[in-house]
Amino acid sequence: EVQLADGSIIHADHVFAGIDAWTLAPLLAEEDASLSHDLAAIRNSSLFVVSMAYPQDAMGKKLGGFGHLIPAGEKLKAIGVVYDSESFPGQHPPGIEKADASSAQLARLTVMAGGDRLGGMAFLEAHTDEEARDLAVSTVRDQLGVSQAPLWAQVERVESCIPQYEVGHRDTVQKIRARMSEGGAFSAAGASYDGVGVNDCIVSGQKAADAWLGNLILNRRI
């Protein structure tokens, strides 16, 4: 059974947890201290996420694909740029009237900055939103050759958002899944286990569902 924050209880044959391991850990502390400890070992890091919109003709380079990552060896504060307008061409940022610029004429970008190698939460606390915006603008200038200021920008402080796969991560995940399989009524999936990308999360959920369905068939419950 699952008890919700309002005190109500849901009775279920099986529970799938799609939240990150760090958040899941304290929820299971009383039920299974060992499992909770292993989940808490998969810690998350924090980022600035700065979304911006530029005129398409301001791009110094033609955009294509999902975006690009910035290698740690570059020793920059930004860790990657997502080309939002390539992945979601129909979206329109708030604050820009369609009469001024249609979504088809906008290049929308998201810059991620900070992360574990720069101290995670400490990096966020040491910088203002204005500094994060300036960092994102300079990153787009240096990485994509854009000299013009963005038409629109929005800064978000995203805490504990990216799981950190440290040495021994695979063994930790195997322990977690073995422990969960003992009870047979609980599974976990998502970015904390097999990959942080969207595709990885989808596959992780599919695998968890397939494993549960396989057990049902094996036990001849369906």
PDB file of C-alpha atoms in Angstrom:
ATOM      1  CA  GLU A   1       0.000   0.000   0.000  1.00  0.00           C
ATOM      2  CA  VAL A   2       1.049   3.592  -0.654  1.00  0.00           C
ATOM      3  CA  GLN A   3       0.156   6.391   1.745  1.00  0.00           C
ATOM      4  CA  LEU A   4      -0.161   9.827   0.145  1.00  0.00           C
ATOM      5  CA  ALA A   5       0.595  13.196   1.725  1.00  0.00           C
ATOM      6  CA  ASP A   6      -3.071  13.778   2.515  1.00  0.00           C
ATOM      7  CA  GLY A   7      -3.221  10.525   4.462  1.00  0.00           C
ATOM      8  CA  SER A   8      -5.169   8.568   1.859  1.00  0.00           C
ATOM      9  CA  ILE A   9      -3.977   5.089   0.986  1.00  0.00           C
ATOM     10  CA  ILE A  10      -3.727   3.408  -2.406  1.00  0.00           C
ATOM     11  CA  HIS A  11      -3.683  -0.382  -2.569  1.00  0.00           C
ATOM     12  CA  ALA A  12      -1.715  -1.668  -5.541  1.00  0.00           C
ATOM     13  CA  ASP A  13      -0.315  -4.961  -6.812  1.00  0.00           C
ATOM     14  CA  HIS A  14       2.876  -3.223  -7.892  1.00  0.00           C
ATOM     15  CA  VAL A  15       4.450   0.228  -7.540  1.00  0.00           C
ATOM     16  CA  PHE A  16       6.721   1.832 -10.140  1.00  0.00           C
ATOM     17  CA  ALA A  17       8.851   4.710  -8.870  1.00  0.00           C
ATOM     18  CA  GLY A  18       9.835   7.171 -11.597  1.00  0.00           C
ATOM     19  CA  ILE A  19      11.296   9.792  -9.240  1.00  0.00           C
ATOM     20  CA  ASP A  20      15.046  10.061  -8.773  1.00  0.00           C
ATOM     21  CA  ALA A  21      16.842   7.771  -6.337  1.00  0.00           C
ATOM     22  CA  TRP A  22      17.843  10.640  -4.008  1.00  0.00           C
ATOM     23  CA  THR A  23      14.190  11.616  -3.554  1.00  0.00           C
ATOM     24  CA  LEU A  24      13.003   8.030  -3.275  1.00  0.00           C
ATOM     25  CA  ALA A  25      15.529   7.106  -0.556  1.00  0.00           C
ATOM     26  CA  PRO A  26      13.894   8.861   2.440  1.00  0.00           C
ATOM     27  CA  LEU A  27      10.468   7.543   1.448  1.00  0.00           C
ATOM     28  CA  LEU A  28      11.721   3.995   1.999  1.00  0.00           C
ATOM     29  CA  ALA A  29      13.897   4.643   5.058  1.00  0.00           C
ATOM     30  CA  GLU A  30      11.481   3.043   7.531  1.00  0.00           C
ATOM     31  CA  GLU A  31      10.435   0.245   5.199  1.00  0.00           C
ATOM     32  CA  ASP A  32      13.935  -0.830   4.133  1.00  0.00           C
ATOM     33  CA  ALA A  33      16.948   1.009   5.570  1.00  0.00           C
ATOM     34  CA  SER A  34      19.457  -0.910   3.446  1.00  0.00           C
ATOM     35  CA  LEU A  35      17.658  -0.116   0.199  1.00  0.00           C
ATOM     36  CA  SER A  36      17.241   3.508   1.254  1.00  0.00           C
ATOM     37  CA  HIS A  37      20.979   3.771   1.933  1.00  0.00           C
ATOM     38  CA  ASP A  38      21.871   2.453  -1.532  1.00  0.00           C
ATOM     39  CA  LEU A  39      19.390   4.793  -3.225  1.00  0.00           C
ATOM     40  CA  ALA A  40      20.793   7.788  -1.352  1.00  0.00           C
ATOM     41  CA  ALA A  41      24.269   6.908  -2.659  1.00  0.00           C
ATOM     42  CA  ILE A  42      23.138   8.018  -6.131  1.00  0.00           C
ATOM     43  CA  ARG A  43      23.346  11.726  -5.478  1.00  0.00           C
ATOM     44  CA  ASN A  44      22.288  14.552  -7.788  1.00  0.00           C
ATOM     45  CA  SER A  45      23.922  17.798  -8.836  1.00  0.00           C
ATOM     46  CA  SER A  46      22.411  21.236  -9.460  1.00  0.00           C
ATOM     47  CA  LEU A  47      22.455  23.540 -12.478  1.00  0.00           C
ATOM     48  CA  PHE A  48      21.557  26.898 -13.884  1.00  0.00           C
ATOM     49  CA  VAL A  49      19.264  26.400 -16.878  1.00  0.00           C
ATOM     50  CA  VAL A  50      19.053  29.513 -19.046  1.00  0.00           C
ATOM     51  CA  SER A  51      16.548  29.533 -21.918  1.00  0.00           C
ATOM     52  CA  MET A  52      16.911  32.176 -24.645  1.00  0.00           C
ATOM     53  CA  ALA A  53      15.437  33.196 -27.978  1.00  0.00           C
ATOM     54  CA  TYR A  54      17.308  34.852 -30.853  1.00  0.00           C
ATOM     55  CA  PRO A  55      16.357  35.879 -34.364  1.00  0.00           C
ATOM     56  CA  GLN A  56      17.167  32.939 -36.620  1.00  0.00           C
ATOM     57  CA  ASP A  57      19.350  35.097 -38.843  1.00  0.00           C
ATOM     58  CA  ALA A  58      21.522  36.037 -35.842  1.00  0.00           C
ATOM     59  CA  MET A  59      22.952  32.530 -35.662  1.00  0.00           C
ATOM     60  CA  GLY A  60      26.584  32.502 -36.709  1.00  0.00           C
ATOM     61  CA  LYS A  61      26.293  28.779 -37.452  1.00  0.00           C
ATOM     62  CA  LYS A  62      23.444  26.706 -38.836  1.00  0.00           C
ATOM     63  CA  LEU A  63      21.795  24.757 -36.050  1.00  0.00           C
ATOM     64  CA  GLY A  64      21.123  21.058 -36.453  1.00  0.00           C
ATOM     65  CA  GLY A  65      20.435  18.180 -34.111  1.00  0.00           C
ATOM     66  CA  PHE A  66      19.594  18.179 -30.427  1.00  0.00           C
ATOM     67  CA  GLY A  67      22.465  20.349 -29.214  1.00  0.00           C
ATOM     68  CA  HIS A  68      26.038  19.928 -28.050  1.00  0.00           C
ATOM     69  CA  LEU A  69      27.933  19.151 -24.865  1.00  0.00           C
ATOM     70  CA  ILE A  70      31.018  21.042 -23.757  1.00  0.00           C
ATOM     71  CA  PRO A  71      33.898  18.760 -22.671  1.00  0.00           C
ATOM     72  CA  ALA A  72      35.225  19.208 -19.144  1.00  0.00           C
ATOM     73  CA  GLY A  73      38.667  19.735 -20.665  1.00  0.00           C
ATOM     74  CA  GLU A  74      37.484  23.074 -22.026  1.00  0.00           C
ATOM     75  CA  LYS A  75      37.318  24.265 -18.387  1.00  0.00           C
ATOM     76  CA  LEU A  76      34.184  26.334 -19.008  1.00  0.00           C
ATOM     77  CA  LYS A  77      31.320  26.955 -16.589  1.00  0.00           C
ATOM     78  CA  ALA A  78      28.706  25.910 -19.145  1.00  0.00           C
ATOM     79  CA  ILE A  79      28.318  22.192 -19.755  1.00  0.00           C
ATOM     80  CA  GLY A  80      26.074  22.171 -22.829  1.00  0.00           C
ATOM     81  CA  VAL A  81      23.654  23.917 -25.168  1.00  0.00           C
ATOM     82  CA  VAL A  82      20.309  22.485 -26.283  1.00  0.00           C
ATOM     83  CA  TYR A  83      18.834  23.629 -29.605  1.00  0.00           C
ATOM     84  CA  ASP A  84      15.214  23.808 -28.501  1.00  0.00           C
ATOM     85  CA  SER A  85      13.879  25.206 -31.777  1.00  0.00           C
ATOM     86  CA  GLU A  86      15.269  22.177 -33.637  1.00  0.00           C
ATOM     87  CA  SER A  87      13.596  19.656 -31.329  1.00  0.00           C
ATOM     88  CA  PHE A  88      10.347  21.585 -30.758  1.00  0.00           C
ATOM     89  CA  PRO A  89       9.875  23.952 -33.712  1.00  0.00           C
ATOM     90  CA  GLY A  90       6.236  24.708 -32.892  1.00  0.00           C
ATOM     91  CA  GLN A  91       6.832  26.200 -29.462  1.00  0.00           C
ATOM     92  CA  HIS A  92       6.797  29.958 -28.868  1.00  0.00           C
ATOM     93  CA  PRO A  93       8.550  31.581 -25.885  1.00  0.00           C
ATOM     94  CA  PRO A  94       6.485  33.766 -23.554  1.00  0.00           C
ATOM     95  CA  GLY A  95       6.993  37.507 -23.736  1.00  0.00           C
ATOM     96  CA  ILE A  96       7.530  37.656 -27.488  1.00  0.00           C
ATOM     97  CA  GLU A  97       4.483  38.559 -29.531  1.00  0.00           C
ATOM     98  CA  LYS A  98       3.964  36.588 -32.701  1.00  0.00           C
ATOM     99  CA  ALA A  99       3.636  39.879 -34.529  1.00  0.00           C
ATOM    100  CA  ASP A 100       7.249  40.631 -33.651  1.00  0.00           C
ATOM    101  CA  ALA A 101       8.750  37.264 -34.560  1.00  0.00           C
ATOM    102  CA  SER A 102       7.136  33.980 -35.499  1.00  0.00           C
ATOM    103  CA  SER A 103       8.359  30.777 -33.862  1.00  0.00           C
ATOM    104  CA  ALA A 104       9.703  29.653 -37.243  1.00  0.00           C
ATOM    105  CA  GLN A 105      11.993  32.697 -37.321  1.00  0.00           C
ATOM    106  CA  LEU A 106      13.367  32.179 -33.824  1.00  0.00           C
ATOM    107  CA  ALA A 107      16.345  30.180 -32.695  1.00  0.00           C
ATOM    108  CA  ARG A 108      15.576  28.992 -29.162  1.00  0.00           C
ATOM    109  CA  LEU A 109      18.479  27.763 -27.072  1.00  0.00           C
ATOM    110  CA  THR A 110      18.971  26.457 -23.541  1.00  0.00           C
ATOM    111  CA  VAL A 111      22.355  26.725 -21.849  1.00  0.00           C
ATOM    112  CA  MET A 112      23.137  24.508 -18.847  1.00  0.00           C
ATOM    113  CA  ALA A 113      25.823  25.756 -16.463  1.00  0.00           C
ATOM    114  CA  GLY A 114      27.332  24.520 -13.236  1.00  0.00           C
ATOM    115  CA  GLY A 115      27.081  20.869 -12.365  1.00  0.00           C
ATOM    116  CA  ASP A 116      29.105  18.676 -10.087  1.00  0.00           C
ATOM    117  CA  ARG A 117      32.575  19.637 -11.274  1.00  0.00           C
ATOM    118  CA  LEU A 118      31.861  23.267 -10.339  1.00  0.00           C
ATOM    119  CA  GLY A 119      30.407  22.479  -6.934  1.00  0.00           C
ATOM    120  CA  GLY A 120      26.750  21.919  -7.793  1.00  0.00           C
ATOM    121  CA  MET A 121      24.600  23.839  -5.324  1.00  0.00           C
ATOM    122  CA  ALA A 122      27.566  25.919  -4.177  1.00  0.00           C
ATOM    123  CA  PHE A 123      27.929  27.252  -7.730  1.00  0.00           C
ATOM    124  CA  LEU A 124      24.286  28.340  -7.775  1.00  0.00           C
ATOM    125  CA  GLU A 125      24.618  30.062  -4.420  1.00  0.00           C
ATOM    126  CA  ALA A 126      27.739  31.928  -5.541  1.00  0.00           C
ATOM    127  CA  HIS A 127      26.152  33.445  -8.662  1.00  0.00           C
ATOM    128  CA  THR A 128      23.193  35.732  -9.298  1.00  0.00           C
ATOM    129  CA  ASP A 129      20.600  35.128 -11.992  1.00  0.00           C
ATOM    130  CA  GLU A 130      22.042  38.066 -13.940  1.00  0.00           C
ATOM    131  CA  GLU A 131      25.485  36.474 -13.851  1.00  0.00           C
ATOM    132  CA  ALA A 132      23.996  33.193 -15.059  1.00  0.00           C
ATOM    133  CA  ARG A 133      22.286  35.003 -17.933  1.00  0.00           C
ATOM    134  CA  ASP A 134      25.529  36.750 -18.901  1.00  0.00           C
ATOM    135  CA  LEU A 135      27.341  33.421 -18.778  1.00  0.00           C
ATOM    136  CA  ALA A 136      24.760  31.857 -21.089  1.00  0.00           C
ATOM    137  CA  VAL A 137      24.957  34.769 -23.545  1.00  0.00           C
ATOM    138  CA  SER A 138      28.755  34.577 -23.672  1.00  0.00           C
ATOM    139  CA  THR A 139      28.591  30.809 -24.148  1.00  0.00           C
ATOM    140  CA  VAL A 140      26.290  31.178 -27.162  1.00  0.00           C
ATOM    141  CA  ARG A 141      28.553  33.914 -28.522  1.00  0.00           C
ATOM    142  CA  ASP A 142      31.710  31.839 -28.173  1.00  0.00           C
ATOM    143  CA  GLN A 143      30.248  28.456 -29.128  1.00  0.00           C
ATOM    144  CA  LEU A 144      27.866  29.464 -31.923  1.00  0.00           C
ATOM    145  CA  GLY A 145      29.201  32.816 -33.089  1.00  0.00           C
ATOM    146  CA  VAL A 146      26.160  34.859 -31.998  1.00  0.00           C
ATOM    147  CA  SER A 147      27.024  38.479 -31.244  1.00  0.00           C
ATOM    148  CA  GLN A 148      23.467  39.805 -30.840  1.00  0.00           C
ATOM    149  CA  ALA A 149      21.731  39.974 -27.454  1.00  0.00           C
ATOM    150  CA  PRO A 150      18.816  37.555 -26.989  1.00  0.00           C
ATOM    151  CA  LEU A 151      15.268  38.779 -27.556  1.00  0.00           C
ATOM    152  CA  TRP A 152      14.155  36.850 -24.471  1.00  0.00           C
ATOM    153  CA  ALA A 153      15.901  35.035 -21.636  1.00  0.00           C
ATOM    154  CA  GLN A 154      14.764  33.113 -18.572  1.00  0.00           C
ATOM    155  CA  VAL A 155      16.978  31.818 -15.758  1.00  0.00           C
ATOM    156  CA  GLU A 156      16.031  28.793 -13.670  1.00  0.00           C
ATOM    157  CA  ARG A 157      17.903  27.369 -10.697  1.00  0.00           C
ATOM    158  CA  VAL A 158      17.336  23.623 -10.915  1.00  0.00           C
ATOM    159  CA  GLU A 159      18.397  21.849  -7.746  1.00  0.00           C
ATOM    160  CA  SER A 160      19.364  18.181  -7.526  1.00  0.00           C
ATOM    161  CA  CYS A 161      18.473  17.497 -11.133  1.00  0.00           C
ATOM    162  CA  ILE A 162      21.233  15.396 -12.709  1.00  0.00           C
ATOM    163  CA  PRO A 163      22.238  12.041 -11.161  1.00  0.00           C
ATOM    164  CA  GLN A 164      25.968  11.536 -10.794  1.00  0.00           C
ATOM    165  CA  TYR A 165      27.255   8.159 -11.992  1.00  0.00           C
ATOM    166  CA  GLU A 166      30.291   7.655  -9.798  1.00  0.00           C
ATOM    167  CA  VAL A 167      32.696   4.717  -9.728  1.00  0.00           C
ATOM    168  CA  GLY A 168      30.729   1.618  -8.725  1.00  0.00           C
ATOM    169  CA  HIS A 169      27.393   2.982  -9.985  1.00  0.00           C
ATOM    170  CA  ARG A 170      26.511  -0.172 -11.910  1.00  0.00           C
ATOM    171  CA  ASP A 171      27.103  -2.340  -8.836  1.00  0.00           C
ATOM    172  CA  THR A 172      24.932  -0.015  -6.750  1.00  0.00           C
ATOM    173  CA  VAL A 173      22.096  -0.242  -9.271  1.00  0.00           C
ATOM    174  CA  GLN A 174      22.356  -4.040  -9.313  1.00  0.00           C
ATOM    175  CA  LYS A 175      22.080  -4.106  -5.501  1.00  0.00           C
ATOM    176  CA  ILE A 176      19.052  -1.819  -5.607  1.00  0.00           C
ATOM    177  CA  ARG A 177      17.233  -3.915  -8.183  1.00  0.00           C
ATOM    178  CA  ALA A 178      18.087  -7.172  -6.451  1.00  0.00           C
ATOM    179  CA  ARG A 179      16.701  -5.814  -3.190  1.00  0.00           C
ATOM    180  CA  MET A 180      13.525  -4.589  -4.886  1.00  0.00           C
ATOM    181  CA  SER A 181      12.994  -7.915  -6.644  1.00  0.00           C
ATOM    182  CA  GLU A 182      12.982  -9.736  -3.305  1.00  0.00           C
ATOM    183  CA  GLY A 183       9.673  -8.141  -2.404  1.00  0.00           C
ATOM    184  CA  GLY A 184       8.345  -8.403  -5.931  1.00  0.00           C
ATOM    185  CA  ALA A 185       5.969  -5.449  -5.581  1.00  0.00           C
ATOM    186  CA  PHE A 186       8.250  -2.496  -6.256  1.00  0.00           C
ATOM    187  CA  SER A 187      10.338  -1.282  -9.212  1.00  0.00           C
ATOM    188  CA  ALA A 188      12.309   1.855  -9.981  1.00  0.00           C
ATOM    189  CA  ALA A 189      13.106   3.472 -13.305  1.00  0.00           C
ATOM    190  CA  GLY A 190      14.405   6.761 -14.615  1.00  0.00           C
ATOM    191  CA  ALA A 191      17.536   8.858 -14.913  1.00  0.00           C
ATOM    192  CA  SER A 192      19.147   7.614 -11.687  1.00  0.00           C
ATOM    193  CA  TYR A 193      19.909   4.152 -13.013  1.00  0.00           C
ATOM    194  CA  ASP A 194      20.713   3.488 -16.670  1.00  0.00           C
ATOM    195  CA  GLY A 195      21.289   6.874 -18.309  1.00  0.00           C
ATOM    196  CA  VAL A 196      20.208  10.485 -17.872  1.00  0.00           C
ATOM    197  CA  GLY A 197      18.925  11.168 -21.392  1.00  0.00           C
ATOM    198  CA  VAL A 198      15.241  11.171 -22.343  1.00  0.00           C
ATOM    199  CA  ASN A 199      15.694   8.037 -24.465  1.00  0.00           C
ATOM    200  CA  ASP A 200      17.459   6.287 -21.576  1.00  0.00           C
ATOM    201  CA  CYS A 201      14.582   7.110 -19.227  1.00  0.00           C
ATOM    202  CA  ILE A 202      12.000   5.765 -21.671  1.00  0.00           C
ATOM    203  CA  VAL A 203      13.939   2.521 -22.102  1.00  0.00           C
ATOM    204  CA  SER A 204      14.381   2.242 -18.325  1.00  0.00           C
ATOM    205  CA  GLY A 205      10.610   2.477 -17.843  1.00  0.00           C
ATOM    206  CA  GLN A 206       9.966  -0.061 -20.591  1.00  0.00           C
ATOM    207  CA  LYS A 207      12.409  -2.518 -19.044  1.00  0.00           C
ATOM    208  CA  ALA A 208      10.813  -2.143 -15.616  1.00  0.00           C
ATOM    209  CA  ALA A 209       7.351  -2.760 -17.062  1.00  0.00           C
ATOM    210  CA  ASP A 210       8.553  -5.737 -19.120  1.00  0.00           C
ATOM    211  CA  ALA A 211      10.205  -7.289 -16.069  1.00  0.00           C
ATOM    212  CA  TRP A 212       7.005  -6.927 -14.043  1.00  0.00           C
ATOM    213  CA  LEU A 213       4.912  -8.374 -16.864  1.00  0.00           C
ATOM    214  CA  GLY A 214       7.378 -11.236 -17.240  1.00  0.00           C
ATOM    215  CA  ASN A 215       7.001 -12.101 -13.567  1.00  0.00           C
ATOM    216  CA  LEU A 216       3.222 -12.065 -13.893  1.00  0.00           C
ATOM    217  CA  ILE A 217       3.401 -14.495 -16.803  1.00  0.00           C
ATOM    218  CA  LEU A 218       5.969 -16.679 -15.008  1.00  0.00           C
ATOM    219  CA  ASN A 219       3.718 -16.860 -11.970  1.00  0.00           C
ATOM    220  CA  ARG A 220       0.699 -17.455 -14.220  1.00  0.00           C
ATOM    221  CA  ARG A 221      -1.203 -14.513 -12.767  1.00  0.00           C
ATOM    222  CA  ILE A 222      -2.383 -13.429 -16.218  1.00  0.00           C
TER     223      ILE A 222
END
